[in-house]
Coordinates of C-alpha atoms in Angstrom, one line a residue:
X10 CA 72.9 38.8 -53.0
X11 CA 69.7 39.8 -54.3
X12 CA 67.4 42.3 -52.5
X13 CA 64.4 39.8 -52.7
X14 CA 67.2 37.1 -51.2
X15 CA 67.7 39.4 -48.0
X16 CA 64.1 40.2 -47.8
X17 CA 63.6 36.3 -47.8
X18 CA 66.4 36.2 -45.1
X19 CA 65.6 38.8 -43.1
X20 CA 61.5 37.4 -43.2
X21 CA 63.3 33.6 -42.1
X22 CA 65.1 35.2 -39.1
X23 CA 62.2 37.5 -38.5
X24 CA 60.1 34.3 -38.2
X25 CA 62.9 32.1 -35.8
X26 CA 62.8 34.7 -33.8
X27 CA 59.4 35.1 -33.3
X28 CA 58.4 31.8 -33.0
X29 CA 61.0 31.0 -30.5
X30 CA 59.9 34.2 -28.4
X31 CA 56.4 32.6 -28.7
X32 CA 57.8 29.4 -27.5
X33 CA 59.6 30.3 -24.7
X34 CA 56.9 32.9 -23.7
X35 CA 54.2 29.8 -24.0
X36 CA 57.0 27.3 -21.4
X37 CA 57.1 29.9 -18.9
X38 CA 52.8 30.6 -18.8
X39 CA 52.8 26.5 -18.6
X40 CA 55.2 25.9 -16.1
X41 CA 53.8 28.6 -14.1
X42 CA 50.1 27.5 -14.8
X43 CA 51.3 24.1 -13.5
X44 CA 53.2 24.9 -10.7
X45 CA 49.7 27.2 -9.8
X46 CA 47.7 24.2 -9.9
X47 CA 50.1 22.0 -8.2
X48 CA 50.6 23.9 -5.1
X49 CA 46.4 24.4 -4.8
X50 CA 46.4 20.6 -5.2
X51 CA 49.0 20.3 -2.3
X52 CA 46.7 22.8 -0.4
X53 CA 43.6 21.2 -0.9
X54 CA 45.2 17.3 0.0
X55 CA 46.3 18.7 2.7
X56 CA 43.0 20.8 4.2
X57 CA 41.0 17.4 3.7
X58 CA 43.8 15.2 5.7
X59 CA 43.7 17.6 8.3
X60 CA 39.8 17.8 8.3
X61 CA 39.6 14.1 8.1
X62 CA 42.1 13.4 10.8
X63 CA 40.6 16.3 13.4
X64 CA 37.1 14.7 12.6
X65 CA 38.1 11.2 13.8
X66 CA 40.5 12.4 16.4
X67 CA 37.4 14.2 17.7
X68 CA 34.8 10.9 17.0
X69 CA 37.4 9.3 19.4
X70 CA 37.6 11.7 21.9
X71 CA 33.8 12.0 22.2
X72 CA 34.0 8.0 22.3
X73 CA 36.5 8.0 25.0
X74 CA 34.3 10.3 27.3
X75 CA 31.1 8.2 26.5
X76 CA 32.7 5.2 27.5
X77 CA 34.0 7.4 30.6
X78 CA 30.7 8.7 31.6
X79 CA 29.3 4.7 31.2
X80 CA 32.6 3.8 33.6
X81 CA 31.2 6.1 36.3
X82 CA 28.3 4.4 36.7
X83 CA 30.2 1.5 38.7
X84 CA 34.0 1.9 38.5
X85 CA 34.7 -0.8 41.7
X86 CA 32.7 -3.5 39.8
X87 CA 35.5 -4.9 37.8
X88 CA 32.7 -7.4 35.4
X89 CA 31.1 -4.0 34.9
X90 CA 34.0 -2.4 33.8
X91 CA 35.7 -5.5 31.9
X92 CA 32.1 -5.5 29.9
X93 CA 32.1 -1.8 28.9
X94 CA 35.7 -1.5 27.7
X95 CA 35.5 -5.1 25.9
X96 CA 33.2 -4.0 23.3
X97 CA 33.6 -4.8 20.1
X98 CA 33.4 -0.8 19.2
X99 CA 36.4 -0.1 21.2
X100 CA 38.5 -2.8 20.1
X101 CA 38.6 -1.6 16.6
X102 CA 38.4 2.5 17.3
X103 CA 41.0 1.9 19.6
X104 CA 44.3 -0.3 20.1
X105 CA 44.0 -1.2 23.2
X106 CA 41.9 0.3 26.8
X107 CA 42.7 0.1 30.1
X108 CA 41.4 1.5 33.5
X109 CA 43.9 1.7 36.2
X110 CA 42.4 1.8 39.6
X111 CA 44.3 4.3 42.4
X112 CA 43.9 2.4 45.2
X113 CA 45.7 -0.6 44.2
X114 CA 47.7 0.2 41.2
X115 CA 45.4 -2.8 39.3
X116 CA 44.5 -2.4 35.9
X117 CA 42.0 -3.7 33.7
X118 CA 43.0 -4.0 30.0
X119 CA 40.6 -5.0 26.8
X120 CA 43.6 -6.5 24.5
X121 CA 44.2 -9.5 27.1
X122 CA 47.5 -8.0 28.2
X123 CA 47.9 -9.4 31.8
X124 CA 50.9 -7.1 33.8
X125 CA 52.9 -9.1 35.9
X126 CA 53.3 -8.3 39.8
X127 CA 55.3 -5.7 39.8
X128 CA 53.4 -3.7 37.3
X129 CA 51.6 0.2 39.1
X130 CA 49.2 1.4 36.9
X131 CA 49.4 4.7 39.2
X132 CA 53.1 5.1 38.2
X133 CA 52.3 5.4 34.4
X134 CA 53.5 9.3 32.8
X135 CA 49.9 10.1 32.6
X136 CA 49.0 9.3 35.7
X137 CA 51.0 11.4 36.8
X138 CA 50.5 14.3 35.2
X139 CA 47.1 13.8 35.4
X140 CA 47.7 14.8 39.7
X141 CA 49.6 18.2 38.8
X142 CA 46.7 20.4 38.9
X143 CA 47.6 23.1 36.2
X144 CA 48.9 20.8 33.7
X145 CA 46.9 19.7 30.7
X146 CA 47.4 16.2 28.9
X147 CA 46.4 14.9 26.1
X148 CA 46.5 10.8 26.2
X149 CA 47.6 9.3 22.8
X150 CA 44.3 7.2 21.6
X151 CA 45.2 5.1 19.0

């Protein structure tokens, strides 16, 4: 063989190799440049769920004590309180409302639901952790 023909050779392989280095090098800084972006993506998605859900988690809460602070007003007048938690407002922020009375175990409901007899609105789970003075509850609003 030649000496121009190994020069030629030796340039080829010299080439291959580079270019494969080059290629392999540029895969790596990709995938990595992707896999940056894709886990800010997740991070982002998932700061603006959270922000969006704690926002109308809190919209409801504040809702829930404005209709409570309305309820206060005259809680034996069962019209009164039928109006208030009838509204259109609270039918579609919220699945369904109740008020449950103490002294009878009656309850009111917004979504038509009539209990039969034997229902106690007092012996619901909330209720009665709502009587434990130290413990803190957090009612599911839907």
């Amino acid at each position: 063989m030649k000496f121009s023909h190994k020069i030629v050779s030796a340039s080829a392989a010299l080439l291959l190799v580079t270019v494969s280095t080059l290629g392999i090098t540029q895969l790596i800084t990709v995938r990595s440049e992707l896999q940056s972006h894709i886990d800010t993506s997740i991070n982002e998605l998932t700061t603006g769920v959270k922000n969006t859900i704690t926002y109308d988690l809190n919209a409801k809460r504040d809702m829930a004590s404005a209709v409570t602070e309305s309820l206060e007003i005259d809680p034996l007048n069962n019209d009164y309180v039928e109006d208030i938690i009838t509204t259109s407002t609270l039918k579609s922020n919220f699945q369904a409302v109740g008020v449950g009375y103490e002294s009878n175990g009656s309850l009111i409901s917004n979504d038509g639901w009539v209990p039969d007899s034997s229902y106690d609105s007092r012996a619901r789970l909330g209720i009665k952790k709502l009587r434990q003075p130290t413990t803190q509850l957090l009612l599911t609003l839907m």
